[in-house]
Amino acid sequence: MKLYLDTANIEHLQAGSRFSCFQGVTTNPSILFRANNNRFKQLQAILETIEGLLFIQLVGETYEAMLDDFKRIKAFKGNNPNIVYKVAIDEIGLQIIKAIKKDDPENLVLGTTIYTIEQVILALSVGCDYIAPYYNRIKRHKKGDPNKLIQQARMLIDRESHHCEIIAASFKTVDEVVDAFLMGAHSCTISYDIFMAMLEDEVVSNDLKQFNLDHQQMMKQHP
């Protein structure tokens, strides 16, 4: 069971790096746009801030454009084994994944924008190392039940012994993250705000305050 941070915000990444629970960082074009920086300068800043994997999504409206973007990301990647290519599971994306794996079978690929079990089947058939079901967006766009999709995906992966990890994405609440894990997601990628919400619990805070008060009283009475 793993967690990733879904952000390009350096302050959030620095804050998250205080904890040992994150295995890396996921990005997409919208997340990078919000960082208000040159794409590869921001990606380099992320690499200098974190440990673990960095997921970078290919962009382009045609096969040729996406292939060109793969080459740009490959040049940025160099010999770094921690870069993962993110590719949408659609007609062009499947062809691009074939090209990425042909370039080097060791290239790591995440199949993204997963809404349906059909996309899961296609992603597994082309050898994706990771898949990213869009949990909240599946509900929001009335594309089905994200819990059922994760269960079905995990069943296929386990039954066929695929070396593929489900990284559930697109969360709006802590409960959604919990449900994704309970349904069989190997990992979840979450915003820094969701992570902080997972840490917030008034009952726990009150218990700790009382423990500290009792300790202070004990030290006064029995120095």
Coordinates of N, CA and C in Angstrom, one line a residue:
M1 N 0.8 -1.2 0.0 CA 0.0 0.0 0.0 C 0.9 1.2 0.0
K2 N 0.7 2.1 -1.0 CA 1.6 3.3 -1.2 C 0.8 4.5 -1.4
L3 N 1.4 5.6 -1.1 CA 0.8 7.0 -1.4 C 1.8 7.8 -2.2
Y4 N 1.2 8.5 -3.1 CA 1.9 9.5 -3.9 C 1.3 10.9 -3.8
L5 N 2.1 11.9 -3.9 CA 1.6 13.3 -3.9 C 1.2 13.7 -5.3
D6 N 0.0 14.2 -5.5 CA -0.4 14.7 -6.8 C -0.4 16.2 -6.9
T7 N 0.8 16.7 -7.1 CA 1.0 18.1 -7.1 C 2.4 18.5 -7.8
A8 N 2.5 19.7 -8.2 CA 3.8 20.2 -8.7 C 4.2 21.4 -7.8
N9 N 3.4 21.7 -6.8 CA 3.7 22.8 -5.9 C 4.9 22.5 -5.0
I10 N 6.0 23.2 -5.2 CA 7.3 22.9 -4.5 C 7.1 23.0 -3.0
E11 N 6.4 24.0 -2.5 CA 6.2 24.2 -1.1 C 5.4 22.9 -0.5
H12 N 4.4 22.5 -1.2 CA 3.7 21.3 -0.7 C 4.7 20.0 -0.8
L13 N 5.5 20.0 -1.8 CA 6.4 18.8 -1.9 C 7.5 18.9 -0.8
Q14 N 7.9 20.1 -0.5 CA 8.9 20.2 0.6 C 8.2 19.8 1.9
A15 N 7.0 20.2 2.1 CA 6.3 19.9 3.4 C 6.1 18.4 3.4
G16 N 5.7 17.8 2.3 CA 5.4 16.3 2.2 C 6.7 15.5 2.4
S17 N 7.8 16.1 2.1 CA 9.1 15.3 2.2 C 9.5 15.1 3.6
R18 N 8.8 15.8 4.6 CA 9.1 15.6 6.0 C 8.6 14.2 6.4
F19 N 7.7 13.6 5.6 CA 7.1 12.3 6.0 C 7.7 11.2 5.1
S20 N 7.7 10.0 5.6 CA 8.2 8.9 4.8 C 7.2 8.1 4.1
C21 N 6.0 8.6 4.0 CA 4.9 7.8 3.4 C 4.7 7.9 1.9
F22 N 5.4 8.9 1.3 CA 5.2 9.1 -0.1 C 6.3 8.4 -1.0
Q23 N 5.8 7.7 -2.0 CA 6.7 7.0 -2.9 C 7.1 7.8 -4.1
G24 N 6.6 9.0 -4.3 CA 6.9 9.8 -5.4 C 5.8 10.8 -5.7
V25 N 5.8 11.4 -6.9 CA 4.9 12.5 -7.3 C 4.3 12.2 -8.6
T26 N 3.0 12.5 -8.7 CA 2.3 12.4 -10.0 C 2.0 13.8 -10.5
T27 N 2.2 14.0 -11.8 CA 1.8 15.3 -12.4 C 1.0 15.1 -13.6
N28 N 0.3 16.1 -14.1 CA -0.4 16.1 -15.4 C -0.2 17.5 -16.0
P29 N -0.6 17.8 -17.2 CA -0.5 19.1 -17.8 C -1.2 20.2 -17.0
S30 N -2.3 19.9 -16.4 CA -3.1 20.9 -15.6 C -2.3 21.3 -14.4
I31 N -1.8 20.3 -13.7 CA -1.1 20.5 -12.4 C 0.2 21.3 -12.7
L32 N 0.9 21.0 -13.8 CA 2.1 21.8 -14.2 C 1.7 23.2 -14.6
F33 N 0.6 23.4 -15.2 CA 0.2 24.7 -15.6 C 0.0 25.6 -14.4
R34 N -0.6 25.0 -13.4 CA -0.8 25.8 -12.1 C 0.5 26.2 -11.4
A35 N 1.6 25.5 -11.7 CA 2.9 25.9 -11.1 C 3.4 27.2 -11.7
N36 N 2.9 27.6 -12.9 CA 3.3 28.9 -13.5 C 4.8 29.0 -13.7
N37 N 5.3 27.9 -14.4 CA 6.7 27.9 -14.7 C 6.9 27.1 -16.0
N38 N 8.1 27.2 -16.6 CA 8.5 26.4 -17.7 C 8.3 24.9 -17.4
R39 N 7.8 24.1 -18.3 CA 7.5 22.7 -17.9 C 8.7 22.0 -17.4
F40 N 9.8 21.9 -18.1 CA 10.9 21.1 -17.7 C 11.7 21.8 -16.6
K41 N 11.6 23.1 -16.4 CA 12.2 23.7 -15.2 C 11.5 23.3 -14.0
Q42 N 10.2 23.2 -14.1 CA 9.4 22.8 -12.9 C 9.6 21.3 -12.6
L43 N 9.7 20.5 -13.6 CA 9.9 19.1 -13.4 C 11.3 18.9 -12.8
Q44 N 12.3 19.6 -13.2 CA 13.6 19.5 -12.6 C 13.6 20.0 -11.1
A45 N 12.8 21.0 -10.9 CA 12.7 21.5 -9.5 C 12.0 20.4 -8.6
I46 N 11.1 19.7 -9.2 CA 10.4 18.6 -8.4 C 11.4 17.5 -8.1
L47 N 12.2 17.1 -9.1 CA 13.2 16.1 -9.0 C 14.2 16.5 -7.9
E48 N 14.5 17.7 -7.8 CA 15.5 18.2 -6.8 C 14.9 18.3 -5.4
T49 N 13.6 18.1 -5.3 CA 12.9 18.2 -4.0 C 12.5 16.9 -3.4
I50 N 12.2 15.9 -4.3 CA 11.6 14.7 -3.8 C 12.6 13.5 -4.0
E51 N 12.2 12.4 -3.4 CA 12.8 11.1 -3.6 C 11.7 10.2 -4.2
G52 N 12.0 9.2 -5.0 CA 11.0 8.3 -5.5 C 10.7 8.7 -7.0
L53 N 9.5 8.1 -7.4 CA 9.1 8.2 -8.8 C 8.5 9.6 -9.1
L54 N 8.7 10.0 -10.4 CA 8.1 11.2 -10.9 C 7.3 10.8 -12.2
F55 N 6.0 11.0 -12.2 CA 5.2 10.6 -13.3 C 4.9 11.9 -14.2
I56 N 5.2 11.8 -15.5 CA 5.1 12.9 -16.4 C 4.2 12.5 -17.6
Q57 N 3.2 13.3 -17.8 CA 2.2 12.9 -18.9 C 2.6 13.5 -20.2
L58 N 2.5 12.6 -21.2 CA 2.7 13.0 -22.6 C 1.5 13.8 -23.1
V59 N 1.8 14.8 -24.0 CA 0.8 15.7 -24.5 C 0.9 15.6 -26.1
G60 N -0.2 16.0 -26.7 CA -0.3 16.0 -28.2 C -1.6 15.5 -28.7
E61 N -2.1 16.1 -29.8 CA -3.4 15.7 -30.3 C -3.3 14.6 -31.4
T62 N -2.0 14.4 -31.9 CA -1.8 13.4 -32.9 C -0.7 12.4 -32.4
Y63 N -0.6 11.3 -33.1 CA 0.5 10.3 -32.8 C 1.8 11.0 -32.9
E64 N 2.0 11.7 -34.0 CA 3.3 12.3 -34.3 C 3.7 13.3 -33.2
A65 N 2.7 14.1 -32.7 CA 2.9 15.1 -31.7 C 3.2 14.4 -30.4
M66 N 2.5 13.4 -30.0 CA 2.8 12.7 -28.8 C 4.2 12.0 -28.9
L67 N 4.5 11.5 -30.0 CA 5.8 10.8 -30.2 C 7.0 11.8 -30.0
D68 N 6.7 13.0 -30.5 CA 7.7 14.1 -30.3 C 7.8 14.4 -28.8
D69 N 6.7 14.5 -28.1 CA 6.8 14.8 -26.7 C 7.4 13.7 -25.9
F70 N 7.2 12.4 -26.3 CA 8.0 11.3 -25.7 C 9.5 11.5 -25.8
K71 N 9.9 12.0 -27.0 CA 11.3 12.2 -27.2 C 11.9 13.3 -26.3
R72 N 11.0 14.3 -26.1 CA 11.4 15.4 -25.3 C 11.6 15.0 -23.8
I73 N 10.6 14.2 -23.4 CA 10.6 13.7 -22.0 C 11.8 12.7 -21.8
K74 N 12.0 11.9 -22.9 CA 13.1 10.9 -22.8 C 14.5 11.7 -22.7
A75 N 14.6 12.8 -23.4 CA 15.9 13.6 -23.3 C 16.0 14.1 -21.9
F76 N 14.9 14.6 -21.3 CA 14.9 15.1 -20.0 C 15.2 14.0 -19.0
K77 N 14.7 12.8 -19.2 CA 14.8 11.7 -18.3 C 16.3 11.3 -18.2
G78 N 17.0 11.2 -19.3 CA 18.3 10.7 -19.4 C 18.4 9.3 -18.8
N79 N 19.3 9.1 -17.9 CA 19.4 7.8 -17.3 C 18.7 7.6 -15.9
N80 N 17.8 8.5 -15.7 CA 17.1 8.5 -14.4 C 16.0 7.4 -14.5
P81 N 16.1 6.3 -13.6 CA 15.2 5.2 -13.7 C 13.9 5.5 -13.0
N82 N 13.7 6.7 -12.4 CA 12.5 7.0 -11.6 C 11.5 7.9 -12.4
I83 N 11.7 8.0 -13.7 CA 10.7 8.8 -14.5 C 9.8 7.8 -15.1
V84 N 8.5 8.0 -14.9 CA 7.4 7.2 -15.5 C 6.6 8.0 -16.5
Y85 N 6.4 7.4 -17.7 CA 5.6 8.1 -18.7 C 4.1 7.8 -18.5
K86 N 3.4 8.9 -18.4 CA 1.9 8.8 -18.3 C 1.3 9.0 -19.7
V87 N 0.4 8.0 -20.1 CA -0.2 8.1 -21.4 C -1.7 7.7 -21.2
A88 N -2.5 8.6 -21.8 CA -4.0 8.3 -21.8 C -4.3 7.1 -22.6
I89 N -5.3 6.3 -22.1 CA -5.7 5.0 -22.7 C -6.8 5.4 -23.7
D90 N -6.3 5.7 -24.9 CA -7.3 5.9 -26.1 C -6.6 5.4 -27.3
E91 N -7.1 5.6 -28.5 CA -6.6 5.0 -29.7 C -5.1 5.5 -30.0
I92 N -4.8 6.7 -29.8 CA -3.5 7.2 -30.0 C -2.6 6.7 -28.9
G93 N -3.1 6.8 -27.7 CA -2.3 6.4 -26.5 C -1.8 5.0 -26.6
L94 N -2.6 4.1 -27.0 CA -2.2 2.7 -27.1 C -1.0 2.5 -28.1
Q95 N -1.1 3.3 -29.2 CA 0.0 3.2 -30.2 C 1.3 3.8 -29.6
I96 N 1.2 4.9 -28.8 CA 2.3 5.5 -28.2 C 3.0 4.6 -27.2
I97 N 2.1 3.9 -26.4 CA 2.7 3.0 -25.4 C 3.5 1.9 -26.1
K98 N 3.0 1.4 -27.3 CA 3.8 0.4 -28.1 C 5.1 1.0 -28.4
A99 N 5.2 2.2 -28.9 CA 6.4 2.9 -29.3 C 7.4 3.0 -28.1
I100 N 6.8 3.4 -26.9 CA 7.6 3.6 -25.7 C 8.3 2.3 -25.3
K101 N 7.5 1.2 -25.3 CA 8.0 -0.1 -24.9 C 9.0 -0.6 -25.9
K102 N 8.7 -0.3 -27.2 CA 9.7 -0.8 -28.2 C 11.0 0.0 -28.1
D103 N 10.9 1.2 -27.7 CA 12.2 2.0 -27.5 C 13.0 1.4 -26.4
D104 N 12.4 0.9 -25.4 CA 13.1 0.3 -24.3 C 12.1 -0.5 -23.4
P105 N 12.1 -1.8 -23.4 CA 11.1 -2.5 -22.6 C 11.1 -2.2 -21.1
E106 N 12.2 -1.6 -20.7 CA 12.3 -1.2 -19.3 C 11.6 0.2 -19.0
N107 N 11.2 0.9 -20.0 CA 10.5 2.1 -19.8 C 9.2 1.9 -19.0
L108 N 9.0 2.7 -18.0 CA 7.8 2.5 -17.1 C 6.7 3.4 -17.7
V109 N 5.5 2.8 -17.8 CA 4.3 3.5 -18.3 C 3.1 3.4 -17.4
L110 N 2.5 4.5 -17.2 CA 1.2 4.5 -16.5 C 0.1 4.9 -17.5
G111 N -0.9 4.0 -17.5 CA -2.1 4.3 -18.3 C -3.0 5.2 -17.5
T112 N -3.3 6.4 -18.1 CA -4.1 7.3 -17.3 C -5.4 7.6 -17.9
T113 N -6.2 8.5 -17.3 CA -7.6 8.8 -17.6 C -8.4 7.5 -17.7
I114 N -8.3 6.7 -16.7 CA -9.1 5.4 -16.7 C -10.5 5.7 -16.1
Y115 N -11.5 5.4 -17.0 CA -12.9 5.5 -16.5 C -13.6 4.2 -16.6
T116 N -13.2 3.2 -17.4 CA -13.9 2.0 -17.7 C -13.1 0.8 -17.6
I117 N -13.7 -0.4 -17.4 CA -13.0 -1.6 -17.3 C -12.4 -2.0 -18.7
E118 N -13.1 -1.5 -19.8 CA -12.5 -1.7 -21.1 C -11.1 -1.1 -21.2
Q119 N -11.0 0.1 -20.7 CA -9.7 0.8 -20.7 C -8.6 0.0 -19.9
V120 N -9.1 -0.5 -18.7 CA -8.2 -1.4 -17.9 C -7.7 -2.5 -18.7
I121 N -8.6 -3.2 -19.4 CA -8.2 -4.4 -20.2 C -7.2 -4.0 -21.3
L122 N -7.4 -2.9 -22.0 CA -6.5 -2.4 -23.0 C -5.2 -2.0 -22.4
A123 N -5.2 -1.4 -21.3 CA -3.9 -1.0 -20.6 C -3.1 -2.2 -20.2
L124 N -3.7 -3.2 -19.7 CA -3.0 -4.4 -19.3 C -2.5 -5.1 -20.6
S125 N -3.2 -5.1 -21.7 CA -2.8 -5.8 -22.9 C -1.6 -5.2 -23.5
V126 N -1.3 -3.9 -23.3 CA -0.2 -3.3 -23.9 C 1.0 -3.2 -22.9
G127 N 0.8 -3.8 -21.7 CA 1.9 -3.8 -20.8 C 2.2 -2.7 -19.9
C128 N 1.1 -1.9 -19.6 CA 1.2 -0.8 -18.6 C 1.7 -1.3 -17.3
D129 N 2.6 -0.6 -16.7 CA 3.2 -0.9 -15.4 C 2.3 -0.4 -14.3
Y130 N 1.5 0.7 -14.6 CA 0.6 1.3 -13.7 C -0.7 1.7 -14.4
I131 N -1.8 1.8 -13.7 CA -3.0 2.4 -14.3 C -3.6 3.3 -13.2
A132 N -4.3 4.4 -13.7 CA -4.8 5.4 -12.8 C -6.3 5.6 -13.0
P133 N -7.1 4.8 -12.3 CA -8.6 5.1 -12.4 C -8.9 6.5 -11.7
Y134 N -9.7 7.2 -12.4 CA -10.1 8.6 -11.9 C -11.3 8.5 -11.0
Y135 N -11.1 8.3 -9.7 CA -12.1 8.0 -8.8 C -13.3 9.0 -8.8
N136 N -13.0 10.2 -8.4 CA -14.1 11.2 -8.2 C -14.7 11.5 -9.6
R137 N -13.9 11.6 -10.6 CA -14.4 12.0 -11.9 C -15.3 10.9 -12.5
I138 N -15.1 9.7 -12.1 CA -16.0 8.6 -12.6 C -17.4 8.9 -12.0
K139 N -17.4 9.2 -10.8 CA -18.7 9.6 -10.1 C -19.3 10.8 -10.7
R140 N -18.5 11.8 -10.9 CA -18.9 13.2 -11.3 C -19.5 13.1 -12.7
H141 N -18.9 12.3 -13.6 CA -19.3 12.2 -15.0 C -20.3 11.1 -15.2
K142 N -20.7 10.5 -14.1 CA -21.7 9.4 -14.2 C -21.2 8.3 -15.1
K143 N -19.9 7.9 -15.0 CA -19.3 6.8 -15.8 C -19.4 5.5 -15.1
G144 N -20.1 5.4 -14.0 CA -20.2 4.1 -13.3 C -19.8 4.2 -11.8
D145 N -19.4 3.1 -11.2 CA -19.0 3.0 -9.8 C -17.5 2.8 -9.7
P146 N -16.8 3.8 -9.2 CA -15.3 3.7 -9.1 C -14.9 2.5 -8.2
N147 N -15.7 2.2 -7.2 CA -15.3 1.1 -6.3 C -15.4 -0.2 -7.1
K148 N -16.4 -0.4 -7.9 CA -16.6 -1.6 -8.7 C -15.4 -1.7 -9.7
L149 N -15.1 -0.6 -10.3 CA -14.0 -0.6 -11.3 C -12.7 -1.0 -10.7
I150 N -12.4 -0.5 -9.6 CA -11.1 -0.8 -8.9 C -11.1 -2.3 -8.5
Q151 N -12.3 -2.8 -8.0 CA -12.4 -4.2 -7.7 C -12.1 -5.1 -8.9
Q152 N -12.8 -4.7 -10.0 CA -12.6 -5.5 -11.2 C -11.2 -5.5 -11.8
A153 N -10.6 -4.3 -11.7 CA -9.2 -4.1 -12.2 C -8.3 -5.0 -11.3
R154 N -8.4 -5.0 -10.0 CA -7.6 -5.7 -9.2 C -7.8 -7.2 -9.4
M155 N -9.0 -7.6 -9.6 CA -9.3 -9.1 -9.9 C -8.5 -9.5 -11.2
L156 N -8.6 -8.7 -12.2 CA -7.9 -9.1 -13.5 C -6.4 -9.1 -13.3
I157 N -5.8 -8.1 -12.6 CA -4.4 -8.1 -12.3 C -3.9 -9.3 -11.6
D158 N -4.7 -9.6 -10.5 CA -4.3 -10.8 -9.7 C -4.5 -12.1 -10.4
R159 N -5.6 -12.2 -11.1 CA -5.9 -13.5 -11.8 C -4.9 -13.8 -12.9
E160 N -4.5 -12.7 -13.6 CA -3.6 -12.9 -14.8 C -2.1 -12.7 -14.4
S161 N -1.9 -12.4 -13.1 CA -0.5 -12.2 -12.6 C 0.2 -11.1 -13.3
H162 N -0.5 -10.0 -13.7 CA 0.1 -8.8 -14.3 C 0.9 -8.1 -13.3
H163 N 2.1 -7.6 -13.7 CA 2.9 -6.8 -12.9 C 2.5 -5.3 -13.1
C164 N 1.3 -5.0 -12.6 CA 0.7 -3.7 -12.8 C 0.1 -3.2 -11.5
E165 N 0.4 -1.9 -11.2 CA -0.1 -1.4 -10.0 C -1.2 -0.4 -10.2
I166 N -2.3 -0.5 -9.5 CA -3.4 0.4 -9.5 C -3.1 1.6 -8.7
I167 N -2.9 2.8 -9.3 CA -2.7 4.0 -8.6 C -4.0 4.9 -8.8
A168 N -4.9 4.8 -7.8 CA -6.2 5.5 -7.9 C -5.9 7.0 -7.8
A169 N -6.6 7.8 -8.6 CA -6.4 9.3 -8.6 C -7.7 10.0 -8.6
S170 N -7.6 11.3 -8.5 CA -8.8 12.2 -8.6 C -9.7 12.0 -7.4
F171 N -9.3 12.5 -6.3 CA -10.0 12.4 -5.0 C -10.4 13.8 -4.5
K172 N -11.6 13.9 -3.9 CA -12.1 15.1 -3.3 C -12.3 15.0 -1.8
T173 N -12.3 13.8 -1.3 CA -12.5 13.6 0.1 C -11.6 12.4 0.6
V174 N -11.3 12.4 1.9 CA -10.6 11.4 2.6 C -11.3 10.0 2.4
D175 N -12.6 10.1 2.6 CA -13.4 8.8 2.5 C -13.2 8.2 1.1
E176 N -13.1 8.9 0.1 CA -12.9 8.3 -1.2 C -11.5 7.6 -1.3
V177 N -10.5 8.2 -0.7 CA -9.2 7.5 -0.6 C -9.3 6.2 0.1
V178 N -9.9 6.3 1.3 CA -10.1 5.0 2.1 C -10.8 4.0 1.3
D179 N -11.9 4.3 0.6 CA -12.7 3.4 -0.1 C -11.8 2.8 -1.3
A180 N -11.0 3.6 -1.9 CA -10.2 3.1 -3.0 C -9.2 2.0 -2.5
F181 N -8.6 2.3 -1.4 CA -7.7 1.3 -0.8 C -8.5 0.0 -0.4
L182 N -9.6 0.2 0.2 CA -10.4 -1.0 0.6 C -10.9 -1.8 -0.6
M183 N -11.1 -1.2 -1.7 CA -11.6 -1.9 -2.9 C -10.5 -2.6 -3.6
G184 N -9.2 -2.3 -3.3 CA -8.1 -3.0 -3.9 C -7.1 -2.2 -4.6
A185 N -7.2 -0.9 -4.5 CA -6.1 -0.1 -5.1 C -4.8 -0.4 -4.4
H186 N -3.7 -0.6 -5.2 CA -2.4 -0.8 -4.6 C -1.9 0.5 -4.0
S187 N -2.3 1.7 -4.6 CA -1.8 3.0 -4.2 C -2.8 4.0 -4.5
C188 N -2.7 5.2 -3.9 CA -3.5 6.3 -4.2 C -2.6 7.6 -4.3
T189 N -2.9 8.4 -5.3 CA -2.2 9.7 -5.4 C -3.1 10.8 -5.0
I190 N -2.7 11.6 -4.0 CA -3.5 12.6 -3.4 C -2.9 14.0 -3.3
S191 N -3.8 15.0 -3.2 CA -3.3 16.3 -3.1 C -2.8 16.5 -1.7
Y192 N -2.0 17.6 -1.5 CA -1.5 17.9 -0.1 C -2.6 18.2 0.8
D193 N -3.6 18.8 0.3 CA -4.8 19.2 1.2 C -5.5 17.9 1.7
I194 N -5.6 16.9 0.8 CA -6.2 15.6 1.3 C -5.4 15.0 2.3
F195 N -4.1 15.0 2.1 CA -3.1 14.4 3.0 C -3.3 15.0 4.4
M196 N -3.3 16.4 4.4 CA -3.5 17.1 5.7 C -4.8 16.7 6.4
A197 N -5.8 16.6 5.6 CA -7.1 16.2 6.1 C -7.1 14.8 6.7
M198 N -6.3 13.9 6.2 CA -6.1 12.6 6.8 C -5.5 12.7 8.1
L199 N -4.7 13.7 8.4 CA -4.0 13.8 9.7 C -4.8 14.5 10.7
E200 N -5.9 15.2 10.3 CA -6.7 16.0 11.2 C -7.7 15.2 11.9
D201 N -7.6 15.1 13.3 CA -8.6 14.4 14.1 C -8.7 15.1 15.4
E202 N -9.8 15.7 15.8 CA -9.9 16.5 17.0 C -9.8 15.5 18.2
V203 N -10.4 14.3 18.1 CA -10.3 13.4 19.2 C -8.8 13.0 19.5
V204 N -8.1 12.7 18.5 CA -6.7 12.4 18.7 C -5.9 13.6 19.3
S205 N -6.2 14.8 18.8 CA -5.5 16.0 19.3 C -5.8 16.2 20.8
N206 N -7.1 16.0 21.2 CA -7.5 16.1 22.6 C -6.8 15.1 23.5
D207 N -6.7 13.9 23.0 CA -6.1 12.8 23.7 C -4.6 13.2 24.0
L208 N -3.9 13.7 22.9 CA -2.5 14.0 23.1 C -2.3 15.2 24.1
K209 N -3.2 16.1 24.0 CA -3.1 17.3 24.9 C -3.3 16.8 26.4
Q210 N -4.2 15.8 26.6 CA -4.4 15.3 27.9 C -3.2 14.5 28.4
F211 N -2.6 13.7 27.5 CA -1.4 12.9 27.8 C -0.3 13.9 28.3
N212 N -0.1 15.0 27.5 CA 1.0 15.9 27.8 C 0.7 16.6 29.2
L213 N -0.5 17.0 29.4 CA -0.9 17.6 30.7 C -0.6 16.7 31.8
D214 N -1.0 15.4 31.7 CA -0.8 14.5 32.8 C 0.7 14.2 33.0
H215 N 1.5 14.2 31.9 CA 2.9 14.1 32.1 C 3.5 15.2 32.8
Q216 N 3.1 16.4 32.5 CA 3.6 17.6 33.2 C 3.2 17.6 34.6
Q217 N 2.0 17.2 34.9 CA 1.6 17.1 36.4 C 2.4 16.1 37.1
M218 N 2.7 14.9 36.5 CA 3.5 13.9 37.1 C 4.9 14.4 37.4
M219 N 5.5 15.2 36.4 CA 6.8 15.7 36.6 C 6.9 16.7 37.8
K220 N 5.8 17.5 37.9 CA 5.7 18.4 39.0 C 5.6 17.7 40.4
Q221 N 4.8 16.7 40.4 CA 4.6 16.0 41.7 C 5.7 15.0 42.0
H222 N 6.3 14.5 41.0 CA 7.4 13.5 41.2 C 8.6 13.9 40.3
P223 N 9.3 15.0 40.6 CA 10.4 15.4 39.8 C 11.6 14.4 39.8

